[in-house]
PDB file of C-alpha atoms in Angstrom:
ATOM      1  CA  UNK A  21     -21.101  20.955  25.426  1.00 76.00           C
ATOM      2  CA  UNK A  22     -17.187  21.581  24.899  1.00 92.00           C
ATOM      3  CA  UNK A  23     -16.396  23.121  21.867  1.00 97.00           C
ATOM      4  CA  UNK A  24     -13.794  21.452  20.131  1.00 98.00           C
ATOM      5  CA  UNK A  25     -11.172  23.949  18.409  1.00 98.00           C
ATOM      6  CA  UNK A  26      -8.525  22.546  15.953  1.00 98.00           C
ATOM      7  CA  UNK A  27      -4.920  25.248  16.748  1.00 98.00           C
ATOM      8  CA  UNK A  28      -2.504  24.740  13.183  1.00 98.00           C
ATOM      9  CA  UNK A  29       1.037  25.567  14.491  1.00 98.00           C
ATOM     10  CA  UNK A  30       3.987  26.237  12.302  1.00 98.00           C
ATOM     11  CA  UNK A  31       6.836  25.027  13.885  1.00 98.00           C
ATOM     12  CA  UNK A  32       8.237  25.994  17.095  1.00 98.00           C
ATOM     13  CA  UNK A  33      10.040  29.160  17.829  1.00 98.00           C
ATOM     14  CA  UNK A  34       9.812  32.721  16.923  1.00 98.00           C
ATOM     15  CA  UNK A  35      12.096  32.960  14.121  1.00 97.00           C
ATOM     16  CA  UNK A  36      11.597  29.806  11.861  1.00 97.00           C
ATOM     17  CA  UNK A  37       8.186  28.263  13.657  1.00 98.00           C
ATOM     18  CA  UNK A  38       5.038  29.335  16.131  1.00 98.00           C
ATOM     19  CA  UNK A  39       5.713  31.513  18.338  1.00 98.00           C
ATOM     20  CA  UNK A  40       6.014  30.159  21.698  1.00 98.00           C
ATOM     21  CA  UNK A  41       4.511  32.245  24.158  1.00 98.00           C
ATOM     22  CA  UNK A  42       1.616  32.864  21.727  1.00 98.00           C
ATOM     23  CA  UNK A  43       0.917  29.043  20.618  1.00 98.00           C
ATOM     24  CA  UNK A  44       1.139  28.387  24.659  1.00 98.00           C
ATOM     25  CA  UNK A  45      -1.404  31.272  25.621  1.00 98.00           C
ATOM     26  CA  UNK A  46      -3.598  30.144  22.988  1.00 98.00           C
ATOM     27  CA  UNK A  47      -3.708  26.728  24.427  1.00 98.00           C
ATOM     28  CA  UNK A  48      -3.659  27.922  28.254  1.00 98.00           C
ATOM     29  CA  UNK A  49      -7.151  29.497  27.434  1.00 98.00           C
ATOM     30  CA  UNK A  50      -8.872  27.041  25.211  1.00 98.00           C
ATOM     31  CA  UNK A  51      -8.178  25.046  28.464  1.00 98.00           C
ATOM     32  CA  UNK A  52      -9.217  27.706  30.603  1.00 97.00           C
ATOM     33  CA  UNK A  53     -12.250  27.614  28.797  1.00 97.00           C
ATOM     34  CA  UNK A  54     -13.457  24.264  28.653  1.00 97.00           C
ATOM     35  CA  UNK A  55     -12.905  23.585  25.130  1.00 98.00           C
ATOM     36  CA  UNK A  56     -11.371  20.249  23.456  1.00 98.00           C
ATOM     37  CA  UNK A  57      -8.036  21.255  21.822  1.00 98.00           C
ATOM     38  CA  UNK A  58      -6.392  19.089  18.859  1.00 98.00           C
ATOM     39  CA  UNK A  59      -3.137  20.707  17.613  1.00 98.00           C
ATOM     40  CA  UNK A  60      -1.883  20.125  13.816  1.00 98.00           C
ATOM     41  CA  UNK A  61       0.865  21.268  11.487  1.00 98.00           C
ATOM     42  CA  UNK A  62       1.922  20.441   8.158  1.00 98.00           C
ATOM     43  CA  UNK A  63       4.442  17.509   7.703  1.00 98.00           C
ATOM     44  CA  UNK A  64       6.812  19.346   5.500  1.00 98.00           C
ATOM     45  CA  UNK A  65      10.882  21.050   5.748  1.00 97.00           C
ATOM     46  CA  UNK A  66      10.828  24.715   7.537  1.00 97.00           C
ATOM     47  CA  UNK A  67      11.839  27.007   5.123  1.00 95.00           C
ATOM     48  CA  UNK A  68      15.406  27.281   6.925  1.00 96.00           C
ATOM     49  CA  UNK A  69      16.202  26.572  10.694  1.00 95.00           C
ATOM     50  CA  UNK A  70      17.423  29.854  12.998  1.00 97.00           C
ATOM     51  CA  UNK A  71      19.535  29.919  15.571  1.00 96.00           C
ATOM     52  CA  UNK A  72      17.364  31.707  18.293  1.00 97.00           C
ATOM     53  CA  UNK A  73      20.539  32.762  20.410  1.00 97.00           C
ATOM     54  CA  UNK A  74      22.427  33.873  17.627  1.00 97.00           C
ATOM     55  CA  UNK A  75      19.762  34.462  15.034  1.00 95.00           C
ATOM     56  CA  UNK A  76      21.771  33.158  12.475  1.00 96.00           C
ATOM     57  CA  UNK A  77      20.417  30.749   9.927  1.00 95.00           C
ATOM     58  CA  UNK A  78      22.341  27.092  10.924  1.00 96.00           C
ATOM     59  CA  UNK A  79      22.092  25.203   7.953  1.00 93.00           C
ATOM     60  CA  UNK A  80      20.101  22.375   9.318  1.00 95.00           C
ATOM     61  CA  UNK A  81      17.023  21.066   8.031  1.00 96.00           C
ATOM     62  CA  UNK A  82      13.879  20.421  10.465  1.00 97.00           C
ATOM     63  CA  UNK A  83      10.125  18.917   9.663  1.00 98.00           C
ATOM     64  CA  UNK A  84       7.470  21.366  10.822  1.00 98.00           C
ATOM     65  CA  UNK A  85       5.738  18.833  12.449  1.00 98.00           C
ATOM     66  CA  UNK A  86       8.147  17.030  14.535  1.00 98.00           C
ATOM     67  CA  UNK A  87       9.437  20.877  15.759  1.00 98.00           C
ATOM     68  CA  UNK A  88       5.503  21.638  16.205  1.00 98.00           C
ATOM     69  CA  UNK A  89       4.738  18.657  18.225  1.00 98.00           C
ATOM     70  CA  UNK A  90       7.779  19.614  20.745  1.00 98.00           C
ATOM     71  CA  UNK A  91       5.206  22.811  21.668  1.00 98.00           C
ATOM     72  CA  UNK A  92       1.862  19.987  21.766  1.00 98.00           C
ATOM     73  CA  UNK A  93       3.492  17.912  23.662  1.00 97.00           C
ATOM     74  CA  UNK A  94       3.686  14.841  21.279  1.00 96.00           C
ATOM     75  CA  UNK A  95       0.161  15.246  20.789  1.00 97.00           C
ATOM     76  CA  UNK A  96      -0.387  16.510  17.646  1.00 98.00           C
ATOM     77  CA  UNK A  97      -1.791  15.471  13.883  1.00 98.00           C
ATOM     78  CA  UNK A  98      -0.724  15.678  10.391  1.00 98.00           C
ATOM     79  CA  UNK A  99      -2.890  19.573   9.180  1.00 98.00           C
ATOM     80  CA  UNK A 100      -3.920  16.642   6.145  1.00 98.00           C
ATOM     81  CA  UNK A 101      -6.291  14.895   8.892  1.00 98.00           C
ATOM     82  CA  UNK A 102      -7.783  18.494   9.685  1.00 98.00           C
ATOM     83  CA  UNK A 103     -11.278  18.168   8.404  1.00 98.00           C
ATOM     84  CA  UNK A 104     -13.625  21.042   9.392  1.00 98.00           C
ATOM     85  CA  UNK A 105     -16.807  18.961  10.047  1.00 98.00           C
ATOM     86  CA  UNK A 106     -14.693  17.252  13.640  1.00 98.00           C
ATOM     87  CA  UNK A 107     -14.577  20.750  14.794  1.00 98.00           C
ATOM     88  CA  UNK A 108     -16.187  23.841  15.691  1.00 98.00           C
ATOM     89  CA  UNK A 109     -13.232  26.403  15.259  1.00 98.00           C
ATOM     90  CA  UNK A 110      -9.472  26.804  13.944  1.00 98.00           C
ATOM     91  CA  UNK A 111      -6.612  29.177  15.619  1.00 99.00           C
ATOM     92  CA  UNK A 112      -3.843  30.186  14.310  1.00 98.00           C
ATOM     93  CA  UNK A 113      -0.767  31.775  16.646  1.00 98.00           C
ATOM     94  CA  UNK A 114       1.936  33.489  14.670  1.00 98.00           C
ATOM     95  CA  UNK A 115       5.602  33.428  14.629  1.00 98.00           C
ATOM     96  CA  UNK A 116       7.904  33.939  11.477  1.00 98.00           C
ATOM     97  CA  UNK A 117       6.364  30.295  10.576  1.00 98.00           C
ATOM     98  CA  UNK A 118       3.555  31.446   9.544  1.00 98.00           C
ATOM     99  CA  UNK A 119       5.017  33.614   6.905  1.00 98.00           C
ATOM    100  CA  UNK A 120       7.868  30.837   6.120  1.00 98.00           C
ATOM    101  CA  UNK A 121       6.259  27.606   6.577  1.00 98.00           C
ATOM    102  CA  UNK A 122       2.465  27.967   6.267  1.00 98.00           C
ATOM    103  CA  UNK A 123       2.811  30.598   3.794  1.00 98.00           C
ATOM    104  CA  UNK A 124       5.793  32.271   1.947  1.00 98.00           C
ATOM    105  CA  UNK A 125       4.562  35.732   2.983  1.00 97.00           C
ATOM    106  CA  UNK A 126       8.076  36.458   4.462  1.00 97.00           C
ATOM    107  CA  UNK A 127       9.504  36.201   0.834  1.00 97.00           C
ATOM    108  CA  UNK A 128       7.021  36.812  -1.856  1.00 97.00           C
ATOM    109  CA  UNK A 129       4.660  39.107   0.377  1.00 96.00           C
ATOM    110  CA  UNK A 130       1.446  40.043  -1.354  1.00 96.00           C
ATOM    111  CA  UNK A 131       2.328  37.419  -4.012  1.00 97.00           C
ATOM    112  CA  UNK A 132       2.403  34.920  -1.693  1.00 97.00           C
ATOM    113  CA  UNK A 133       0.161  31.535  -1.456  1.00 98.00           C
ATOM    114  CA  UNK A 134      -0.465  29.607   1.447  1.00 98.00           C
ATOM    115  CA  UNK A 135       0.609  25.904   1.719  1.00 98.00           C
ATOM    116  CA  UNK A 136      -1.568  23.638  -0.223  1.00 98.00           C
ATOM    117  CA  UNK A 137      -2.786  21.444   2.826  1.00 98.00           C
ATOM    118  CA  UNK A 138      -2.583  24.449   5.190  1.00 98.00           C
ATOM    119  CA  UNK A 139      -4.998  26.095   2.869  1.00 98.00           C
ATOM    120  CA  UNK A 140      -7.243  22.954   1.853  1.00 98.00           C
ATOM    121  CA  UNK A 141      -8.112  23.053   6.226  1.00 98.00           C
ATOM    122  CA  UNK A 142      -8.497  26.613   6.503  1.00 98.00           C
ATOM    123  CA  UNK A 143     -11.198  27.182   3.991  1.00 98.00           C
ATOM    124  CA  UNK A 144     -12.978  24.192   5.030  1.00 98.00           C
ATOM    125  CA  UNK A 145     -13.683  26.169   7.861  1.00 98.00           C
ATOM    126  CA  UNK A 146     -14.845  29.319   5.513  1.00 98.00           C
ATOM    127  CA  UNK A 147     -17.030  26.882   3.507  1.00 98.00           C
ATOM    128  CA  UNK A 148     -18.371  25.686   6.578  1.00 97.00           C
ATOM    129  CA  UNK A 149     -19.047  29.454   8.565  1.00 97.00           C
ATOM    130  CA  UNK A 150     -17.318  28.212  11.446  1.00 98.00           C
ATOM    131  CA  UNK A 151     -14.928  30.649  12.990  1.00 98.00           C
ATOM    132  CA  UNK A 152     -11.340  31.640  12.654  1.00 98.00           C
ATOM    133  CA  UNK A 153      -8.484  32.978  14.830  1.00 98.00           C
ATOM    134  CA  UNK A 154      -5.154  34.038  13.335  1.00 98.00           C
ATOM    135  CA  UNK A 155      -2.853  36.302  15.454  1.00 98.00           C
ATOM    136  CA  UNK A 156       0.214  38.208  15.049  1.00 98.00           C
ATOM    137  CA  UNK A 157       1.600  37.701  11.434  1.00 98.00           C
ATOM    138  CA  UNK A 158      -0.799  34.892  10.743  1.00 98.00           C
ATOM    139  CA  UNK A 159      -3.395  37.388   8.919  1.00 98.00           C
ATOM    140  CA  UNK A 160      -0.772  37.906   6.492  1.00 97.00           C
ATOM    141  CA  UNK A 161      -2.763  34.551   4.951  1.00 98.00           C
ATOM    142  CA  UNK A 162      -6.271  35.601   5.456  1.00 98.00           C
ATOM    143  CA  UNK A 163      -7.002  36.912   1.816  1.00 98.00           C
ATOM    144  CA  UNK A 164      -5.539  33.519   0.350  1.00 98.00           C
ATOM    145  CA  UNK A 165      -7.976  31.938   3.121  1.00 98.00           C
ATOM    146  CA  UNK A 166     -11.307  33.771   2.707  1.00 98.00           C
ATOM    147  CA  UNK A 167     -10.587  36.016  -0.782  1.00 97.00           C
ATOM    148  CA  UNK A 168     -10.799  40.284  -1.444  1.00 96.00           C
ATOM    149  CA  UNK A 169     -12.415  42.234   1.034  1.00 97.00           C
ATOM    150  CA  UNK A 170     -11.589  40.200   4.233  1.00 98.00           C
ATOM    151  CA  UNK A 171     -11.023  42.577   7.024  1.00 98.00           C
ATOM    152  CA  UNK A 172      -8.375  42.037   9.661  1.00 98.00           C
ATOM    153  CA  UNK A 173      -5.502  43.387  11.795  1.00 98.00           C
ATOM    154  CA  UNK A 174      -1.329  42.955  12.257  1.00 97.00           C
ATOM    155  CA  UNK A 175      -1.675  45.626  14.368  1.00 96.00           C
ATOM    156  CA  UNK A 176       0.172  48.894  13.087  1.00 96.00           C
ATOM    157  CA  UNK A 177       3.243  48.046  10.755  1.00 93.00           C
ATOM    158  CA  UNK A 178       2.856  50.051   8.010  1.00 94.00           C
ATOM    159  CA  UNK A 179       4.776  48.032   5.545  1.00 94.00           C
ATOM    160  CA  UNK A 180       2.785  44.864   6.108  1.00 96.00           C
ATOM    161  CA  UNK A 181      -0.415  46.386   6.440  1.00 96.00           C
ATOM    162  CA  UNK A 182       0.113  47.452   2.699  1.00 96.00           C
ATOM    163  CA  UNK A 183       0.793  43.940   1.467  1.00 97.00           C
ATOM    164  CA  UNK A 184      -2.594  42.424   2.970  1.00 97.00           C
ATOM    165  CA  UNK A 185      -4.489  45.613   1.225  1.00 97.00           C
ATOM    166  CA  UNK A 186      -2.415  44.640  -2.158  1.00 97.00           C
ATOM    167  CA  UNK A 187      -3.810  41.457  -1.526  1.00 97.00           C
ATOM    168  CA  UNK A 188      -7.376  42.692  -1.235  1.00 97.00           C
ATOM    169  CA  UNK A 189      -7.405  42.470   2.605  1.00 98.00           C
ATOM    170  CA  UNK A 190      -8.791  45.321   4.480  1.00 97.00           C
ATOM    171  CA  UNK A 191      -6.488  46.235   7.159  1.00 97.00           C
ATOM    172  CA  UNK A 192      -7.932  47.709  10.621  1.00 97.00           C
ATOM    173  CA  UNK A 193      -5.344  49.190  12.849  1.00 97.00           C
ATOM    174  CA  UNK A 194      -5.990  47.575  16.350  1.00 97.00           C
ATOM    175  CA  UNK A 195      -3.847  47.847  19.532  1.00 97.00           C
ATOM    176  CA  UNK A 196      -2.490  45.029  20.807  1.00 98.00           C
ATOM    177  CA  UNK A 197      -4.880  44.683  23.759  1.00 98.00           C
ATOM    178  CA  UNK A 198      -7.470  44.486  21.310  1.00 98.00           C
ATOM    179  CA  UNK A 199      -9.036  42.358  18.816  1.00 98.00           C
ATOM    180  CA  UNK A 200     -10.505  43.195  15.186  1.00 98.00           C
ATOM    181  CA  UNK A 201     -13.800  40.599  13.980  1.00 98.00           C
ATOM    182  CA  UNK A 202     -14.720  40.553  10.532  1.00 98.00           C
ATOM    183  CA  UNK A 203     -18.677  39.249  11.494  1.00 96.00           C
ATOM    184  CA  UNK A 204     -19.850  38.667   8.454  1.00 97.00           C
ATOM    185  CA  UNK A 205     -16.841  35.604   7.509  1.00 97.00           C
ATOM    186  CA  UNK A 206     -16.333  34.974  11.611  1.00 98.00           C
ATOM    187  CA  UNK A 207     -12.870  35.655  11.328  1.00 98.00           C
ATOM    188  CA  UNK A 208     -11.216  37.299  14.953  1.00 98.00           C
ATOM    189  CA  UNK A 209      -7.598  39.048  14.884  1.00 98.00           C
ATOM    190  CA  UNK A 210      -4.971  40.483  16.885  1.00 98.00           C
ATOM    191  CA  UNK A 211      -1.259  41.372  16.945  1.00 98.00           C
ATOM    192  CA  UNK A 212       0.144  39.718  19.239  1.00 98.00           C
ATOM    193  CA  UNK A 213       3.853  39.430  19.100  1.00 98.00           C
ATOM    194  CA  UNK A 214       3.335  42.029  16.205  1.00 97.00           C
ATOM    195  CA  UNK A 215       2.690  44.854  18.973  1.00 98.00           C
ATOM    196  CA  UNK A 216       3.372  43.308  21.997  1.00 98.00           C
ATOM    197  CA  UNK A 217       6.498  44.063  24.553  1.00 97.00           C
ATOM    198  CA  UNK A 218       5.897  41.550  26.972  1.00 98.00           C
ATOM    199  CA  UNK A 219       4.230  38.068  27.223  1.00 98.00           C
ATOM    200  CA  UNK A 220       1.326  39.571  29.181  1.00 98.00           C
ATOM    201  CA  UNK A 221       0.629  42.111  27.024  1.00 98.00           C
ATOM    202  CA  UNK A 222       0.404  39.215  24.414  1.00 98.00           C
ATOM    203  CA  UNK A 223      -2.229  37.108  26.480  1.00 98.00           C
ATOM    204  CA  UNK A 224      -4.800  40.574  26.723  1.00 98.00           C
ATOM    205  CA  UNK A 225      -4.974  40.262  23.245  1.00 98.00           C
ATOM    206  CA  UNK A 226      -5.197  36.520  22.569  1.00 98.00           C
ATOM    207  CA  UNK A 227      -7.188  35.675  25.169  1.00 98.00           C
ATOM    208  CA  UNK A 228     -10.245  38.064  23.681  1.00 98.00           C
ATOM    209  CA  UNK A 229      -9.446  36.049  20.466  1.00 98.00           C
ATOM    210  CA  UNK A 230      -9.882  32.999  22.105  1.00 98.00           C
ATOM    211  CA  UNK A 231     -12.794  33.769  23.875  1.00 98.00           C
ATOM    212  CA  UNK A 232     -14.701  35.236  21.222  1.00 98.00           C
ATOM    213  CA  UNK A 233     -13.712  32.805  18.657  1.00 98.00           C
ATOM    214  CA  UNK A 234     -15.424  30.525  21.650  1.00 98.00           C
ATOM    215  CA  UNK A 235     -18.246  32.510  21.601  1.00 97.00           C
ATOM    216  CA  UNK A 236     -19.012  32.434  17.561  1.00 98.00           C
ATOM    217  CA  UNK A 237     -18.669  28.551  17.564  1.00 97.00           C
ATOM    218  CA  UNK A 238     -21.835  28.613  19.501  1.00 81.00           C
ATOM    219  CA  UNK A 239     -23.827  30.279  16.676  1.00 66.00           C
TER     220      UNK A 239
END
C-alpha cells in the first residue's frame, strides 16, 4: 500500500522560503518511491522577501503559501488542514524559511518558537509515533517539535550546532552524504544545503532521508 507522506514547505527560494533543489529532491523520491505526496505551508507573510540575484532584502511583502505553492505546482494545502491521522509521515526540506517563516530561529536562535500551526502539525505526528524528516536548517525546530534530548544533525556548523544543544537538542555531527535517526522518536536528519556544494551531493543525503523515513512509516 502507498504510504502517504505530508512535505510542509516554507516558501520558495533559498533565502526567504524552501529551498528549491531540496523541496524538489524530496518530492522526486517520494515519487520515486511510490508514495502519495500532499504538500502544505502556512498561510501567513514571509518574514521579508530577498532578492535572490542581488540578495538584497526588496521591500515587498509575499504569503508563504502562494510562494510555496509556485514549488507544488498549485497543488498544495493550508499546514491548518495537516492532520496526522491522513498520513503516515511529514518532511521537512530547509531553506532560510525554515528559520524565518516556520520558525524565527534565524533571529531569536535558541529562543526561538516555531509557528503556532506549523507546530500544532508537527507534533501531531510525535503524539502519533509516526516519522519525521527535517533537512538542512529545518532541525533547528526539532526541540520545539519533540522537547530536550531529541537527537539530530545540521551537519557541522559549529555556531548552530550550539543553539539546538542550548535548546536541549543533542547534536550529532553527520556528513552530508549521510543521515542521523533518533529511533526511539522516529525522527531522520541530514544537512543538506547545510553541507552540500552541489545539488547532487544534496540528493545522497535526502534521498536516505526519504527512504528511511519510508521505511519507519511501515512500522
Amino acid at each position: 500500500m502507498n504510504k502517504k507522506v505530508a512535505v510542509i514547505l516554507s516558501g520558495c527560494g533559498v533565502y526567504d522560503g524552501a529551498e528549491i533543489h531540496e523541496s524538489v529532491i524530496t518530492l522526486l523520491r517520494l515519487d520515486q518511491r511510490g508514495a502519495l505526496v500532499q504538500c502544505f505551508a502556512p498561510d501567513i507573510e514571509q518574514m521579508h522577501v530577498v532578492d535572490h540575484f542581488s540578495g538584497d532584502e526588496t521591500g515587498e511583502t509575499r504569503n508563504v503559501l502562494v510562494e510555496s505553492a509556485r514549488i507544488a505546482r498549485g497543488e498544495i494545502k493550508d499546514v491548518r488542514e495537516l492532520h496526522a491521522a491522513d498520513y503516515d509521515a511529514l518532511i521537512i526540506p530547509g531553506g532560510f524559511g525554515a528559520a524565518k517563516n516556520l520558525s524565527d530561529f534565524a533571529i531569536a536562535g535558541a529562543n526561538c518558537t516555531v509557528q503556532p500551526d506549523v507546530l500544532k502539525a508537527a507534533q501531531g505526528f510525535v503524539s502519533a509515533q509516526k516519522p519525521v524528516g527535517l533537512m538542512c536548517i529545518a532541525p533547528a525546530m526539532a526541540a520545539k517539535i519533540f522537547g530536550q534530548g531529541i537527537t539530530c544533525t545540521i551537519g557541522k556548523d559549529e555556531e548552530t550546532a550550539a543553539a539546538l544543544t542550548k535548546m536541549g537538542a543533542v547534536h550529532q555531527e553527520c556528513e552530508v552524504s549521510e543521515i542521523v535517526e533518533d529511533s526511539q522518536h522516529k525522527l531522520v536528519t541530514t544537512p543538506a544545503y547545510m553541507l552540500a556544494q552541489s545539488i547532487s551531493q544534496a540528493a545522497s543525503g535526502i534521498y536516505k532521508l526519504v527512504d528511511r523515513v519510508l521505511e519507519l512509516a511501515q512500522h
